[in-house]
Short mmCIF file of N, CA and C in Angstrom, two decimals:
data_model
loop_
_atom_site.label_atom_id
_atom_site.label_comp_id
_atom_site.label_asym_id
_atom_site.label_seq_id
_atom_site.Cartn_x
_atom_site.Cartn_y
_atom_site.Cartn_z
N MET A 1 -168.53 -135.45 -154.12
CA MET A 1 -169.75 -135.62 -152.90
C MET A 1 -169.35 -134.66 -151.78
N LYS A 2 -168.17 -134.66 -151.35
CA LYS A 2 -167.81 -134.06 -150.17
C LYS A 2 -167.75 -132.54 -150.62
N ARG A 3 -167.48 -132.18 -151.86
CA ARG A 3 -167.43 -130.69 -152.30
C ARG A 3 -168.93 -130.20 -152.00
N LEU A 4 -169.93 -131.01 -152.62
CA LEU A 4 -171.32 -130.47 -152.65
C LEU A 4 -171.72 -130.28 -151.12
N LEU A 5 -171.35 -131.47 -150.30
CA LEU A 5 -171.37 -131.10 -148.96
C LEU A 5 -171.05 -130.05 -148.63
N ARG A 6 -169.78 -129.43 -148.74
CA ARG A 6 -169.44 -128.01 -148.34
C ARG A 6 -170.12 -127.07 -148.83
N ILE A 7 -170.31 -126.86 -150.12
CA ILE A 7 -171.27 -126.17 -150.66
C ILE A 7 -172.57 -125.85 -149.78
N ARG A 8 -173.12 -126.85 -149.74
CA ARG A 8 -174.63 -126.86 -149.16
C ARG A 8 -174.33 -126.36 -147.73
N HIS A 9 -173.20 -126.57 -146.75
CA HIS A 9 -173.22 -126.28 -145.70
C HIS A 9 -172.62 -124.59 -145.66
N TYR A 10 -171.80 -124.07 -146.63
CA TYR A 10 -171.43 -122.86 -146.74
C TYR A 10 -172.80 -122.13 -147.07
N VAL A 11 -173.73 -122.50 -147.91
CA VAL A 11 -174.77 -121.75 -148.34
C VAL A 11 -175.91 -121.62 -147.19
N ALA A 12 -176.00 -122.55 -146.44
CA ALA A 12 -176.90 -122.81 -145.29
C ALA A 12 -176.24 -121.65 -144.21
N ARG A 13 -175.13 -121.56 -143.97
CA ARG A 13 -174.40 -120.65 -143.02
C ARG A 13 -174.58 -119.26 -143.41
N LEU A 14 -174.48 -119.16 -144.85
CA LEU A 14 -174.67 -117.67 -145.51
C LEU A 14 -176.13 -117.18 -145.21
N GLN A 15 -177.02 -118.17 -145.64
CA GLN A 15 -178.54 -117.99 -145.29
C GLN A 15 -178.92 -117.41 -144.06
N ARG A 16 -178.37 -118.26 -142.84
CA ARG A 16 -178.56 -117.90 -141.57
C ARG A 16 -178.03 -116.61 -141.22
N ARG A 17 -176.91 -116.22 -141.58
CA ARG A 17 -175.92 -114.84 -141.48
C ARG A 17 -176.98 -113.81 -141.97
N ILE A 18 -177.34 -114.33 -143.15
CA ILE A 18 -178.24 -112.97 -143.78
C ILE A 18 -179.57 -112.76 -142.88
N ALA A 19 -180.06 -114.12 -142.50
CA ALA A 19 -181.50 -114.00 -141.98
C ALA A 19 -181.20 -113.26 -140.58
N GLY A 20 -180.25 -113.65 -139.97
CA GLY A 20 -179.97 -113.10 -138.47
C GLY A 20 -179.53 -111.53 -138.72
N SER A 21 -178.91 -111.07 -139.73
CA SER A 21 -178.81 -109.53 -139.73
C SER A 21 -180.15 -108.79 -140.00
N ARG A 22 -181.01 -109.46 -140.80
CA ARG A 22 -182.32 -108.70 -140.99
C ARG A 22 -183.38 -108.79 -139.79
N THR A 23 -183.12 -109.66 -138.91
CA THR A 23 -184.05 -109.70 -137.70
C THR A 23 -183.39 -108.61 -136.64
N GLY A 24 -182.32 -108.47 -136.70
CA GLY A 24 -181.54 -107.71 -135.77
C GLY A 24 -182.03 -106.08 -135.77
N GLU A 25 -182.51 -105.82 -136.86
CA GLU A 25 -182.89 -104.18 -137.14
C GLU A 25 -184.51 -104.05 -137.36
N ARG A 26 -185.12 -105.11 -136.83
CA ARG A 26 -186.62 -105.08 -137.09
C ARG A 26 -187.22 -103.68 -136.27
N GLY A 27 -186.77 -103.50 -135.04
CA GLY A 27 -187.22 -102.58 -134.32
C GLY A 27 -186.74 -101.10 -134.66
N MET A 28 -185.74 -101.12 -135.29
CA MET A 28 -185.10 -99.54 -135.74
C MET A 28 -186.16 -98.83 -136.52
N THR A 29 -186.72 -99.32 -137.48
CA THR A 29 -187.78 -98.70 -138.30
C THR A 29 -188.97 -97.98 -137.22
N THR A 30 -189.30 -98.76 -136.50
CA THR A 30 -190.33 -98.61 -135.46
C THR A 30 -189.81 -97.37 -134.62
N ALA A 31 -188.70 -97.26 -134.11
CA ALA A 31 -188.11 -96.50 -133.25
C ALA A 31 -188.01 -95.13 -133.99
N GLU A 32 -187.50 -95.00 -135.21
CA GLU A 32 -187.26 -93.93 -136.05
C GLU A 32 -188.66 -93.46 -136.48
N TYR A 33 -189.73 -93.94 -136.59
CA TYR A 33 -190.96 -93.53 -136.92
C TYR A 33 -191.49 -92.83 -135.72
N ALA A 34 -191.31 -93.57 -134.60
CA ALA A 34 -191.99 -92.97 -133.12
C ALA A 34 -190.98 -91.68 -132.94
N VAL A 35 -189.65 -91.45 -133.28
CA VAL A 35 -189.11 -90.26 -133.17
C VAL A 35 -189.39 -89.20 -134.05
N GLY A 36 -189.82 -89.47 -135.49
CA GLY A 36 -190.47 -88.58 -136.22
C GLY A 36 -191.75 -88.08 -135.83
N ILE A 37 -192.58 -89.02 -135.33
CA ILE A 37 -193.85 -88.51 -135.01
C ILE A 37 -193.86 -87.58 -133.88
N MET A 38 -193.05 -87.82 -132.99
CA MET A 38 -192.80 -86.89 -131.77
C MET A 38 -192.27 -85.54 -132.08
N ALA A 39 -191.27 -85.66 -133.02
CA ALA A 39 -190.76 -84.23 -133.62
C ALA A 39 -191.99 -83.60 -134.35
N ALA A 40 -192.80 -84.35 -134.99
CA ALA A 40 -193.76 -83.78 -135.83
C ALA A 40 -194.85 -83.03 -134.75
N CYS A 41 -195.36 -83.77 -133.92
CA CYS A 41 -196.36 -83.35 -132.78
C CYS A 41 -195.72 -81.99 -132.04
N THR A 42 -194.36 -82.23 -132.06
CA THR A 42 -193.96 -80.82 -130.89
C THR A 42 -193.95 -79.77 -131.80
N PHE A 43 -193.76 -79.84 -133.12
CA PHE A 43 -193.53 -78.93 -134.24
C PHE A 43 -195.02 -78.31 -134.13
N ALA A 44 -195.87 -79.08 -134.33
CA ALA A 44 -197.52 -78.58 -134.56
C ALA A 44 -197.84 -78.06 -133.23
N LEU A 45 -197.44 -78.45 -132.24
CA LEU A 45 -197.78 -77.61 -130.90
C LEU A 45 -196.96 -76.24 -130.92
N VAL A 46 -195.82 -76.09 -131.26
CA VAL A 46 -195.39 -74.77 -131.37
C VAL A 46 -195.62 -73.91 -132.27
N LEU A 47 -196.28 -74.43 -133.46
CA LEU A 47 -196.92 -73.71 -134.59
C LEU A 47 -198.20 -73.35 -134.19
N LEU A 48 -198.99 -74.21 -133.43
CA LEU A 48 -200.38 -73.66 -133.07
C LEU A 48 -200.15 -72.58 -131.86
N GLY A 49 -199.02 -72.66 -131.10
CA GLY A 49 -198.88 -71.42 -130.03
C GLY A 49 -198.53 -70.13 -130.79
N VAL A 50 -197.98 -70.38 -131.88
CA VAL A 50 -197.44 -69.09 -132.57
C VAL A 50 -198.77 -68.58 -133.26
N VAL A 51 -199.36 -69.41 -134.05
CA VAL A 51 -200.61 -68.81 -134.55
C VAL A 51 -201.51 -68.40 -133.73
N ARG A 52 -201.81 -68.90 -132.62
CA ARG A 52 -203.05 -68.50 -131.53
C ARG A 52 -202.43 -67.15 -130.89
N SER A 53 -201.02 -66.45 -131.15
CA SER A 53 -200.79 -65.38 -130.40
C SER A 53 -201.59 -64.49 -131.12
N ASP A 54 -201.76 -63.16 -130.10
CA ASP A 54 -202.26 -61.85 -130.66
C ASP A 54 -201.60 -61.23 -131.93
N ALA A 55 -200.29 -61.28 -131.82
CA ALA A 55 -199.71 -60.67 -133.09
C ALA A 55 -199.99 -61.33 -134.04
N VAL A 56 -199.88 -62.60 -134.43
CA VAL A 56 -200.04 -63.23 -135.56
C VAL A 56 -201.61 -63.24 -135.89
N ARG A 57 -202.45 -63.37 -134.94
CA ARG A 57 -203.79 -63.30 -135.35
C ARG A 57 -204.16 -61.98 -135.92
N SER A 58 -203.75 -60.78 -135.43
CA SER A 58 -203.97 -59.53 -135.85
C SER A 58 -203.51 -59.33 -137.20
N ALA A 59 -202.19 -59.89 -137.60
CA ALA A 59 -201.68 -59.83 -138.94
C ALA A 59 -202.48 -60.48 -139.84
N LEU A 60 -202.80 -61.67 -139.40
CA LEU A 60 -203.30 -62.62 -140.49
C LEU A 60 -204.97 -61.83 -140.72
N THR A 61 -205.48 -61.37 -139.61
CA THR A 61 -206.79 -60.68 -140.05
C THR A 61 -206.56 -59.67 -140.97
N GLY A 62 -205.40 -58.74 -140.80
CA GLY A 62 -205.41 -57.66 -141.58
C GLY A 62 -205.19 -58.21 -143.00
N ILE A 63 -204.27 -59.27 -143.16
CA ILE A 63 -204.12 -59.72 -144.60
C ILE A 63 -205.29 -60.13 -145.30
N VAL A 64 -206.21 -60.60 -144.49
CA VAL A 64 -207.49 -61.32 -145.05
C VAL A 64 -208.49 -60.19 -145.57
N GLN A 65 -208.48 -59.25 -144.42
CA GLN A 65 -209.36 -57.84 -144.68
C GLN A 65 -208.93 -57.16 -146.06
N ASN A 66 -207.64 -56.90 -146.06
CA ASN A 66 -207.00 -56.34 -147.18
C ASN A 66 -207.34 -57.23 -148.50
N ALA A 67 -207.31 -58.51 -148.57
CA ALA A 67 -207.61 -59.37 -149.75
C ALA A 67 -209.07 -59.06 -150.19
N LEU A 68 -210.11 -59.20 -149.14
CA LEU A 68 -211.26 -58.94 -149.23
C LEU A 68 -211.66 -57.60 -149.85
N GLY A 69 -210.86 -56.72 -149.59
CA GLY A 69 -211.20 -55.22 -149.62
C GLY A 69 -210.81 -54.99 -151.39
N LEU A 70 -209.58 -55.68 -151.76
CA LEU A 70 -209.16 -55.46 -152.89
C LEU A 70 -210.14 -56.33 -154.07
N ALA A 71 -210.82 -57.42 -153.53
CA ALA A 71 -211.62 -58.13 -154.23
C ALA A 71 -213.05 -57.74 -154.61
N GLY A 72 -213.53 -56.91 -153.52
CA GLY A 72 -214.86 -56.25 -153.45
C GLY A 72 -214.83 -54.95 -154.03
#
């Protein structure tokens, strides 16, 4: 009987330890997603600035005109 009580006590302690380790990292995924979203937004803004520049715009216009000239 004592052995059964010790086993139950050990299992209960182990369950509390496992549950405690899971709840300690709940916010980590949210923080990691927030950092990833901020990085993606920053990259999008930089890319938008590059694409809107005159040099890139004229290069893209030339590529499209050449492609349309070859097709027609």
